[in-house]
Coordinates of C-alpha atoms in Angstrom, one line a residue:
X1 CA 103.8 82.9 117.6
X2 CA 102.1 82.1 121.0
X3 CA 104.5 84.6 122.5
X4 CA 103.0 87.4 120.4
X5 CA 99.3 85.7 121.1
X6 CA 100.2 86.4 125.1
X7 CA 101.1 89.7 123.6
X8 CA 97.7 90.5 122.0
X9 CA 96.0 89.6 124.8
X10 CA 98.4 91.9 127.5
X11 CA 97.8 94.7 125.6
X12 CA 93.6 94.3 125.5
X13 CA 94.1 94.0 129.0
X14 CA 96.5 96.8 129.3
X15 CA 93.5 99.2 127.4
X16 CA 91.2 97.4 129.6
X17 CA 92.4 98.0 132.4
X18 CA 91.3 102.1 132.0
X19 CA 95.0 103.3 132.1
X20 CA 94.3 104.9 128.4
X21 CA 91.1 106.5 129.2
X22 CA 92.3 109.8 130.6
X23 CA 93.7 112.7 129.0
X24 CA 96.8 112.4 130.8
X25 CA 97.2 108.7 130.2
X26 CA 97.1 109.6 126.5
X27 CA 99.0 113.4 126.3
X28 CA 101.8 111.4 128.7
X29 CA 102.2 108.8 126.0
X30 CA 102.4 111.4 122.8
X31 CA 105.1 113.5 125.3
X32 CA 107.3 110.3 125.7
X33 CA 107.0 109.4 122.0
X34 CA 108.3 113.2 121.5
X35 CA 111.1 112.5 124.0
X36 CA 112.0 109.4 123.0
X37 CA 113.0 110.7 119.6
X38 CA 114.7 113.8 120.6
X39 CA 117.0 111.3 122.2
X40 CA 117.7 109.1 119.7
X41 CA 117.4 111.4 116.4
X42 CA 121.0 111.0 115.7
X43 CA 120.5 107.4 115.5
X44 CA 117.3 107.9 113.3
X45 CA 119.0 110.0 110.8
X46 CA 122.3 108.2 110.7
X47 CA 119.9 104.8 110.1
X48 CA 117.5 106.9 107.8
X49 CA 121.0 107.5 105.2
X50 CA 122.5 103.9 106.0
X51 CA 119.3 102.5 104.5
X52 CA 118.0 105.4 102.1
X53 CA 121.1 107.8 101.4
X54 CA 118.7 110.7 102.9
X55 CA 120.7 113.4 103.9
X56 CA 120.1 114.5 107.6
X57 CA 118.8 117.7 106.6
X58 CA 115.9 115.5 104.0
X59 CA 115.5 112.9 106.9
X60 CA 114.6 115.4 109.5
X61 CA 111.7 117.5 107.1
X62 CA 110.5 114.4 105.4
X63 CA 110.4 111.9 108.7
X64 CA 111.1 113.0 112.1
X65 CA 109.0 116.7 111.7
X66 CA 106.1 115.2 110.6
X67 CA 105.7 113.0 113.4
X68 CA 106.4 115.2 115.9
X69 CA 104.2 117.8 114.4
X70 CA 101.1 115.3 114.4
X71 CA 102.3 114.5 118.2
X72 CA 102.1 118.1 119.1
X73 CA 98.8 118.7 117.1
X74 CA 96.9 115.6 118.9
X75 CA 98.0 116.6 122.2
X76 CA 96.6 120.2 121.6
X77 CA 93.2 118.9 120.5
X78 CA 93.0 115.6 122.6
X79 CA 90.7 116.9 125.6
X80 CA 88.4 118.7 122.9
X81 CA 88.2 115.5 120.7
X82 CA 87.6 113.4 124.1
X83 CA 84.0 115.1 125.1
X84 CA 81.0 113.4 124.8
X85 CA 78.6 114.8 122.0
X86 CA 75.1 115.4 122.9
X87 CA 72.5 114.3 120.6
X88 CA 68.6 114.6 121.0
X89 CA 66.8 111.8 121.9
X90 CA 63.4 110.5 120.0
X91 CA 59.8 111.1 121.6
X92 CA 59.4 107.4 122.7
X93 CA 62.8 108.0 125.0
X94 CA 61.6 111.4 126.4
X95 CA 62.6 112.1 129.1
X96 CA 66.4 111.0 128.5
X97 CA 69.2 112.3 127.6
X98 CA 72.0 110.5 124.9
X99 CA 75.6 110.8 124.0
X100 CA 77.5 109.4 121.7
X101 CA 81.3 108.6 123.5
X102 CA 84.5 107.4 121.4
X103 CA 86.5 104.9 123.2
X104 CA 89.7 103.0 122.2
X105 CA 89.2 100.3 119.5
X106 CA 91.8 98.1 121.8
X107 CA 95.0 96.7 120.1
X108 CA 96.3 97.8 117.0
X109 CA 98.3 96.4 114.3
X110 CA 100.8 98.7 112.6
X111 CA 102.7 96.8 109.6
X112 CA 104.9 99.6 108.1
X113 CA 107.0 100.3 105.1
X114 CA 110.3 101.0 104.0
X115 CA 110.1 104.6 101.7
X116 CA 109.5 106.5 105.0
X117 CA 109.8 104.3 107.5
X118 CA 110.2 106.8 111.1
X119 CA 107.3 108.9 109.3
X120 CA 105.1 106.2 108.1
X121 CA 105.8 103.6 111.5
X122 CA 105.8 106.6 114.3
X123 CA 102.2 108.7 112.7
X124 CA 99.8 106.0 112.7
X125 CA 101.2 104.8 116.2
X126 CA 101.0 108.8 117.5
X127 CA 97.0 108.6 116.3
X128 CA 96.4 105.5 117.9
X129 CA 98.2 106.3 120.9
X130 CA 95.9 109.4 121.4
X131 CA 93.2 107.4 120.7
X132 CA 93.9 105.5 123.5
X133 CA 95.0 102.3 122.2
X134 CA 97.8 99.5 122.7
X135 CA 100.0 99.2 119.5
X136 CA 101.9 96.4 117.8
X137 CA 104.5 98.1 115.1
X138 CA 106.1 95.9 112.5
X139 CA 108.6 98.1 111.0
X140 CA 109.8 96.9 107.4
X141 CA 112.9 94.5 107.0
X142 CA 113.7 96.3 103.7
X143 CA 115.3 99.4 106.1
X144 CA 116.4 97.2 108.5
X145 CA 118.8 99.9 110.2
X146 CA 115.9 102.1 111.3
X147 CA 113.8 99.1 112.4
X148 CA 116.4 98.4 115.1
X149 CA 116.6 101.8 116.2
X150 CA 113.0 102.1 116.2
X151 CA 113.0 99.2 118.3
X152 CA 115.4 100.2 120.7
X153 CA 113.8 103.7 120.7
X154 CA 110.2 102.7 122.0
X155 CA 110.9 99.4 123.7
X156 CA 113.1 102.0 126.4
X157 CA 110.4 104.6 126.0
X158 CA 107.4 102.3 126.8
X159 CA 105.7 98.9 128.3
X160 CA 105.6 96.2 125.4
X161 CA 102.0 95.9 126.8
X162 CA 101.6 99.3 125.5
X163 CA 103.7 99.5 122.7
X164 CA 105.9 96.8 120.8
X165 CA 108.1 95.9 118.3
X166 CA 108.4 93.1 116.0
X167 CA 110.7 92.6 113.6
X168 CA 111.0 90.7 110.9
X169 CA 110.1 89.4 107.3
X170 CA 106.9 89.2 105.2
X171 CA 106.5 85.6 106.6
X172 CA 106.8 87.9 110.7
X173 CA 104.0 90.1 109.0
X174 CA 101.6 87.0 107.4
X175 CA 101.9 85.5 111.4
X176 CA 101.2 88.6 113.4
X177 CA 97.8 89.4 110.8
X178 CA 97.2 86.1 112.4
X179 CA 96.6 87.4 115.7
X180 CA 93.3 88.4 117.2
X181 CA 93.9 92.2 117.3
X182 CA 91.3 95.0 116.7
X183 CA 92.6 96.9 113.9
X184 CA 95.5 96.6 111.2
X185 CA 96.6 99.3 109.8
X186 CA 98.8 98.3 106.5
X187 CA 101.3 101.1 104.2
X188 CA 102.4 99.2 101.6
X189 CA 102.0 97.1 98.0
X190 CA 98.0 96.5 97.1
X191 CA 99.2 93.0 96.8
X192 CA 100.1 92.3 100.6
X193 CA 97.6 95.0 101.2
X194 CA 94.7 92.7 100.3
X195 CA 96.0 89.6 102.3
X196 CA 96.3 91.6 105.0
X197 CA 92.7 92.3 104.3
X198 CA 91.9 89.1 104.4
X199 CA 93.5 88.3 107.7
X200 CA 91.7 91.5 109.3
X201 CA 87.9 90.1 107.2
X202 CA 88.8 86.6 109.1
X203 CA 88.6 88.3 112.9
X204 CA 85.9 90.9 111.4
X205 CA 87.5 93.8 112.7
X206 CA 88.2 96.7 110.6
X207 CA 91.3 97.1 108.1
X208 CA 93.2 100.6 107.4
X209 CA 95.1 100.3 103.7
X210 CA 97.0 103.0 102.7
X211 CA 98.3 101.9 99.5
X212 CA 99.6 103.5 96.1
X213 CA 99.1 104.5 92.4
X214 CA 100.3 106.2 89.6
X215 CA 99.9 109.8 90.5
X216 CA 99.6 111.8 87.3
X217 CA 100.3 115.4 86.7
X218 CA 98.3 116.9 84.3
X219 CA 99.5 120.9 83.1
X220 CA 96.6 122.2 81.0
X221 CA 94.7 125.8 80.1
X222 CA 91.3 126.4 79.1
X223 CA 92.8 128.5 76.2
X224 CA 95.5 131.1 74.8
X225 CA 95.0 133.5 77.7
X226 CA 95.7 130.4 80.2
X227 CA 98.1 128.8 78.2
X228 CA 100.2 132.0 78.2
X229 CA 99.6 132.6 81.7
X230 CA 101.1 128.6 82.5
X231 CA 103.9 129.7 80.3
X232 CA 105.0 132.7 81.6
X233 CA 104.8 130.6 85.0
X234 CA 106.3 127.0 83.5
X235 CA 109.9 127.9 85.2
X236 CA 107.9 127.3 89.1
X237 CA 105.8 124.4 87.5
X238 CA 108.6 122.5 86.4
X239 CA 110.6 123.0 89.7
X240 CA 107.5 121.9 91.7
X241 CA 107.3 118.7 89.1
X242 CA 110.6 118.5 89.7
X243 CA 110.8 118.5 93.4
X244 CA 108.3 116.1 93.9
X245 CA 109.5 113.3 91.9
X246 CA 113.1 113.9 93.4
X247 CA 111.9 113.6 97.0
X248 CA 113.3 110.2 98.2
X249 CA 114.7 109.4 95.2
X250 CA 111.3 109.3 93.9
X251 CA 110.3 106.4 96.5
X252 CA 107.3 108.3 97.6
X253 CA 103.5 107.2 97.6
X254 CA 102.6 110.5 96.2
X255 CA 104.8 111.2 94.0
X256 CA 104.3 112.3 90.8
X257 CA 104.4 109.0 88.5
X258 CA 104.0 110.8 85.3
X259 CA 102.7 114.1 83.4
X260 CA 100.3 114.8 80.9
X261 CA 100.7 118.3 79.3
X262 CA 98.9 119.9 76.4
X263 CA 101.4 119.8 73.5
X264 CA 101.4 123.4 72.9
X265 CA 103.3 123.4 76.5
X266 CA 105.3 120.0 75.9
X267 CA 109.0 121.5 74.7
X268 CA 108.6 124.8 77.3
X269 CA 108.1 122.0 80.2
X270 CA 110.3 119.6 79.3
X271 CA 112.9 122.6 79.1
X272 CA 112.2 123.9 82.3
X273 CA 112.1 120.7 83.7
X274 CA 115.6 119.5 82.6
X275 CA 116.7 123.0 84.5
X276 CA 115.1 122.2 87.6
X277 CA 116.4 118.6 87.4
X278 CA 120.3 119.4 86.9
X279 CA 120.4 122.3 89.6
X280 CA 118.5 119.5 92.0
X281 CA 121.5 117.0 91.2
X282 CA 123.8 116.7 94.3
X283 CA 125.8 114.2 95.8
X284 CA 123.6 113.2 98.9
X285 CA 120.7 112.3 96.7
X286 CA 118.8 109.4 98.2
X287 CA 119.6 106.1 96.6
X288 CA 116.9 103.1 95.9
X289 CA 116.6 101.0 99.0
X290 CA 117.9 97.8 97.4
X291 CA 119.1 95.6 94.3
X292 CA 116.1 94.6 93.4
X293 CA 114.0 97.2 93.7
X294 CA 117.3 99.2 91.4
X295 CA 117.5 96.7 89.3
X296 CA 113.4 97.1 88.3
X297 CA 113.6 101.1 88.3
X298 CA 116.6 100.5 85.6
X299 CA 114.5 98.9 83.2
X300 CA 111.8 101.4 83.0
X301 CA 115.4 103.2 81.4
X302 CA 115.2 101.5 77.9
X303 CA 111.3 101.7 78.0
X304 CA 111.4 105.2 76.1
X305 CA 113.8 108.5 74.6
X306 CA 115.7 109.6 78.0
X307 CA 115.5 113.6 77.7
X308 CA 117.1 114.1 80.9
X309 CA 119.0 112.6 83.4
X310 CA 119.7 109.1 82.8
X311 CA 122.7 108.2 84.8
X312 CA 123.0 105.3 86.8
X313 CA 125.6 104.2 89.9
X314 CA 125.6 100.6 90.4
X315 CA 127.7 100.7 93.3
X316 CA 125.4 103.1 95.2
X317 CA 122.0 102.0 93.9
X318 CA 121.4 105.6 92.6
X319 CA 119.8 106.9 88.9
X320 CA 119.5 110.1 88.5
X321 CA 116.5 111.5 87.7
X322 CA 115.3 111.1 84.1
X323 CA 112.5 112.7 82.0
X324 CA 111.6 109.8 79.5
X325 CA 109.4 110.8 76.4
X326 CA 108.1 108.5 73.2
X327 CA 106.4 106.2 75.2
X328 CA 104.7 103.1 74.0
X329 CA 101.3 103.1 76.3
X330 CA 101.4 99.9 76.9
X331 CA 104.9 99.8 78.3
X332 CA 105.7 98.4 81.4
X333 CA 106.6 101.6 82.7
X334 CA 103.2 102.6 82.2
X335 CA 101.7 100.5 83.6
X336 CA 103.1 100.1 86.5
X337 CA 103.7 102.4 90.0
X338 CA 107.2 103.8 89.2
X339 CA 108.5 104.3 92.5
X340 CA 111.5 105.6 91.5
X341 CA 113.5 108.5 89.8
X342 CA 111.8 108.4 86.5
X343 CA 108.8 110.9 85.0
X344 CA 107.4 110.1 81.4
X345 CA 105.9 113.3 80.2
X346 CA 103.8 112.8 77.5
X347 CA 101.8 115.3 75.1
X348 CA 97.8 115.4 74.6
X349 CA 95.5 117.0 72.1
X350 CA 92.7 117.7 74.5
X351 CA 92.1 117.6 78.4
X352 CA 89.9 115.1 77.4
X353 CA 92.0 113.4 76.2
X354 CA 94.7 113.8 79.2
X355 CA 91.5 112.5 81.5
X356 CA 91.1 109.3 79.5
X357 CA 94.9 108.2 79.8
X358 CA 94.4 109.0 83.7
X359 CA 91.0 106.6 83.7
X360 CA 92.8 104.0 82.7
X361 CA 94.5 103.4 85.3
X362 CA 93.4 102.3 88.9
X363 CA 92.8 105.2 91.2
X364 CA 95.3 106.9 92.6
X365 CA 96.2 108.4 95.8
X366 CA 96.6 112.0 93.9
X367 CA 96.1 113.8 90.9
X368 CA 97.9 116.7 90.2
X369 CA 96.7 119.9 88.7
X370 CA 98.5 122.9 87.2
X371 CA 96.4 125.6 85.3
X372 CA 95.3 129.0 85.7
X373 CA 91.4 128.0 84.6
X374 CA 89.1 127.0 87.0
X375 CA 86.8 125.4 85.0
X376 CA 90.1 123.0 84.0
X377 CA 89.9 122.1 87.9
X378 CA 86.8 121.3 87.8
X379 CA 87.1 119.5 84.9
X380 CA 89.7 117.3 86.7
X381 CA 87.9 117.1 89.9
X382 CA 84.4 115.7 88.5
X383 CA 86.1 113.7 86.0
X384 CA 88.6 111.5 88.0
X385 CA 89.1 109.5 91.5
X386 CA 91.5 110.0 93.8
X387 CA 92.4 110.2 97.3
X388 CA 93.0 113.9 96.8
X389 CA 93.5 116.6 94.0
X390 CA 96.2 118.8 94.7
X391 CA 96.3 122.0 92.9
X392 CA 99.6 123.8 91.3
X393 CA 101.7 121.7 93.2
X394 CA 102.5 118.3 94.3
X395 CA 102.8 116.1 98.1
X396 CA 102.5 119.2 100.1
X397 CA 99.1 118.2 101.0
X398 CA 100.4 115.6 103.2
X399 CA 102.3 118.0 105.3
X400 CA 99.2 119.2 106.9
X401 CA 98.0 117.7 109.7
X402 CA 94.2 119.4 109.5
X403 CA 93.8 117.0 106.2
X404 CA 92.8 113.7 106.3
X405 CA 95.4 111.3 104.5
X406 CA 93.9 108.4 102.4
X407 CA 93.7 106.8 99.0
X408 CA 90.4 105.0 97.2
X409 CA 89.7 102.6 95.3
X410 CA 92.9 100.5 94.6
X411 CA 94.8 103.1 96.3
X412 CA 93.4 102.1 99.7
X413 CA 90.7 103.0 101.9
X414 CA 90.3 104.5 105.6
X415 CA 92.2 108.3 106.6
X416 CA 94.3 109.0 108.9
X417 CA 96.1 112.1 110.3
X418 CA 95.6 114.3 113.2
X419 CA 91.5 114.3 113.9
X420 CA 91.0 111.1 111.1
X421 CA 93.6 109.2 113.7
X422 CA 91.4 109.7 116.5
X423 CA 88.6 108.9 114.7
X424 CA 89.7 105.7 113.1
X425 CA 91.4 104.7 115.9
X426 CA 88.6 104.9 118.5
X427 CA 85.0 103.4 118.0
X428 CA 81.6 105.7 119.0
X429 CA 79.3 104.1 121.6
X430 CA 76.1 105.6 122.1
X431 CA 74.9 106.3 125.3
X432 CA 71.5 106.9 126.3
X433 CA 70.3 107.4 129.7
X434 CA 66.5 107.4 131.1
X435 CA 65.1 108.2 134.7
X436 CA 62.2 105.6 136.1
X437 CA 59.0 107.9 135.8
X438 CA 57.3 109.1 134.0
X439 CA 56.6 105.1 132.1
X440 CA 53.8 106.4 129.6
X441 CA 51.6 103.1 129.2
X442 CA 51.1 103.9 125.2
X443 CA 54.1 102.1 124.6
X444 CA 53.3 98.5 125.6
X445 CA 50.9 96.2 124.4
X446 CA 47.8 96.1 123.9
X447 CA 49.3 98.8 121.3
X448 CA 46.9 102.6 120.8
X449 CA 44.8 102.5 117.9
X450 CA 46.6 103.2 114.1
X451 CA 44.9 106.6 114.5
X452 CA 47.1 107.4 117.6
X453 CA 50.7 105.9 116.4
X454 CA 50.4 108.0 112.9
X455 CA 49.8 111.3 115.2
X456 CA 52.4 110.2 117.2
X457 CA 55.3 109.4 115.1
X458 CA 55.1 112.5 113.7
X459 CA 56.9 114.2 116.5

C-alpha cells in the first residue's frame, strides 16, 4: 500500500496547495461531478440493474437524482456557507475583532456500500468536495459493475490527487483505514463500521458512521375517534408501508424492518397491505445483490405464518415481498436488520406496549409513525431514539437535502447532507485579530488587587 501512502500525501498537498479554497475551485468541481454523470448515466443505470435488477426508471430517482440534487443545492449555497462569522470578542481582547473561518479538513476517506452504491459513493464525495477537500472513494466489491464505472467516470473527470478510486475487497478497505487521512466516512455494517473506528481513533482524526437498524413502523390512535380516522385512511398507510419496504428490494438503510399496529387495526392493515403489495409486483423488481445475502433473506421465510407474498426465484436472486405474522420474538428474524423483502407485522395491546418491543432493540436510524393523535407522536418522539422520526410515511425524509442525514447510537453517529456536508467536512478555526495600542498594563503582573479583577470580569 505505499502507492496509496504517496496518494494520501498528494492529495494533503493538493488541499494545501490553496487550489480548494475558492468558490470557483470548489463550484468547478461539483459542475464536473454533474457532467461527468450526465455522460456516463447510461453506463450507471445499465451497471445499477446488472448488479441490483433496478429498473432505469428506480435507478435514476433512487441514485443518480439525489446526487445531482445535493450537487446543485451545495453549489447554490457554497459562497454563503464560505463567509467568515463574526463573533464578539471578550473585554481583555478589546479592541479586536474575531471570526470564526471553516476550512477543509484535508483528505477524506469514503468506504461505500453496495444497496445504493452511485447515491451513497457520489453524496458524501459532492459534500466533501464543496467543502473543499481531496477524496479517496472505495466503492463496494459487492456491485462490482458500478464500481468500475464509477471508476472510469471520475478518474476521466478529475486528478487522482483530487479525487480517486480504489477498488477492491474488505482486505483493500482494512489497508486504506490504514492510511494517514483526515476523515473516514463509513456506510455500511456496525461490525466493519467499528473497525473502521478504530483505524480512524489510531490517527485521532474524526470518524463519520452511517450505519443501520431495525426501523420499526408503529400505526396507532389515541382512541376510537383516531382509530377510525387511521381506518378510513389504512388503504394510503398500507401503500406507504408498502412502498418503502419494496424500494430496492427492501435493501435500504431506512427501510421499514417491521410494524407494530394496535390489534384493533391488525386484519384492516394486513388487508390493505397485501393490496398494495400485489399491484407493486412487476417483473423489473430489484433482486438481492448476491447468494449469500439471498440465501440469509430466505431463511427469515420459515421464521413465521407468510400472509403475503412468499415467492422466491433462485435463478434471479429475487423473493417477493412477504408480510410474515406469528412471530416468535426471539426469532432470528427479529432480531436481526432484515435488509430484505420481508415485513413482520405484529399486533400490540397498548402503545406502550408497541414502545417496549421498539426499546429493545438497538437504536435505529428511523422510527416510523402513522396516527392521527398528536399526543401519540409525542408519545413516540420522547419515548424512543433514533436518527429521525418520520411521520405518516416512511424514507422520504432522506430526499431532502435541507435535513441532516444520520443515525445514533448503534445506528451511527455524525450527519451529512447538503449544509451537514459542509460542516462535517470542513473544520472551524477561530480567528482573532488585535492592533498594537492601546496595551492596558492591568493585564500583566504584578496583577490589580481581587477588588479590581471581580469589577472587572463582570463585563
Amino acid at each position: 500500500m505505499s502507492d496509496t501512502h504517496a496518494l494520501v500525501a498528494a492529495q494533503k498537498r493538493y488541499v494545501a496547495s490553496g487550489a480548494t479554497r475558492s468558490l470557483q475551485g470548489r463550484r468547478e468541481p461539483l459542475k464536473a461531478l454533474v457532467a461527468a454523470m450526465d455522460k456516463s448515466e447510461r453506463l450507471l443505470l445499465e451497471a445499477l440493474c446488472e448488479d441490483l435488477g433496478k429498473s432505469s426508471s428506480e435507478a435514476f430517482v433512487s441514485e443518480l437524482q439525489g446526487v445531482k440534487a445535493e450537487c446543485a443545492y451545495l453549489f447554490k449555497n457554497l459562497e454563503r456557507w464560505m463567509k467568515p462569522e463574526r463573533r464578539p470578542v471578550p473585554l481583555l481582547a478589546r479592541p479586536g475583532k474575531a471570526w470564526v473561518h471553516r476550512e477543509p479538513c484535508g483528505s477524506v476517506l469514503i468506504i461505500a456500500p453496495w444497496n445504493y452504491p452511485v447515491h451513497l459513493s457520489l453524496t458524501p464525495l459532492a459534500g466533501a468536495m464543496a467543502a473543499g477537500c481531496s477524496m479517496v472513494l472505495k466503492p463496494s466489491e459487492r456491485a462490482p459493475t458500478v464500481a468500475q464505472v464509477l471508476e472510469q467516470m471520475l478518474t476521466d473527470a478529475f486528478p487522482k490527487e483530487q479525487v480517486a478510486v480504489v477498488r477492491g475487497d474488505a482486505t483493500t478497505g482494512a489497508q486504506l483505514a490504514k492510511q494517514p487521512f483526515d476523515h473516514f466516512f463509513f456506510t455500511g455494517s456496525r461490525q466493519i463500521g467499528l473497525k473502521v473506528a478504530e483505524a480512524a481513533a489510531v490517527h485521532g482524526v474524526p470518524v463519520t458512521l452511517e450505519l443501520g437498524g431495525k426501523c420499526p413502523v408503529v400505526v396507532f390512535s389515541n382512541g376510537d375517534e383516531g382509530r377510525e380516522k387511521l381506518r378510513r385512511r389504512m388503504a394510503t398507510i398500507a401503500r406507504r408501508i408498502a412502498w418503502g419496504k419494496y424500494l430496492n428490494a427492501g435493501q435500504t438503510c431506512v427501510a421499514p424492518d417491521y410494524v407494530l399496529v394496535e390489534k384493533e387495526l391488525y386484519e384492516p392493515l394486513l388487508v390493505e397491505l397485501a393490496k398494495a403489495l400485489k399491484k407493486f409486483r412487476k417483473k423489473d423488481y430489484g433482486k438481492l445483490v448476491d447468494q449469500q445475502h439471498f440465501e440469509q433473506v430466505r431463511r427469515y421465510l420459515g421464521e413465521g405464518t407468510i400472509a403475503s407474498g412468499g415467492g422466491v426465484d433462485e435463478a434471479d436472486r429475487r423473493i417477493e415481498t412477504t408480510l410474515l405474522v406469528d412471530l416468535d420474538v426471539n426469532s432470528e428474524v427479529m432480531r436481526e436488520e432484515i435488509f430484505g423483502p420481508i415485513l413482520p407485522v405484529i399486533a400490540c395491546d397498548t402503545l406502550e406496549q408497541a414502545i417496549l418491543k421498539m426499546n429493545a432493540h438497538p437504536d435505529p436510524l428511523a422510527v416510523y409513525a402513522f396516527t392521527a393523535d398528536q399526543e401519540v407522536v409525542e408519545r413516540v418522539r420522547i419515548n424512543t431514539r433514533s436518527g429521525a422520526l418520520c411521520v405518516n410515511d416512511v424514507v422520504v425524509h432522506v430526499a431532502s437535502v435541507d435535513l441532516p442525514f444520520g443515525g445514533t447510537g448503534s445506528s451511527g453517529m455524525g450527519r451529512y447532507r447538503g449544509k451537514a456536508s459542509f460542516d462535517l467536512f470542513t473544520r472551524e478555526r477561530v480567528v482573532l485579530q488585535r492592533g498594537l495600542w492601546p496595551d492596558f498594563p492591568f493585564r500583566y503582573p504584578p496583577l490589580p488587587h481581587l477588588r479590581f479583577l471581580k469589577w472587572f470580569s463582570r463585563f
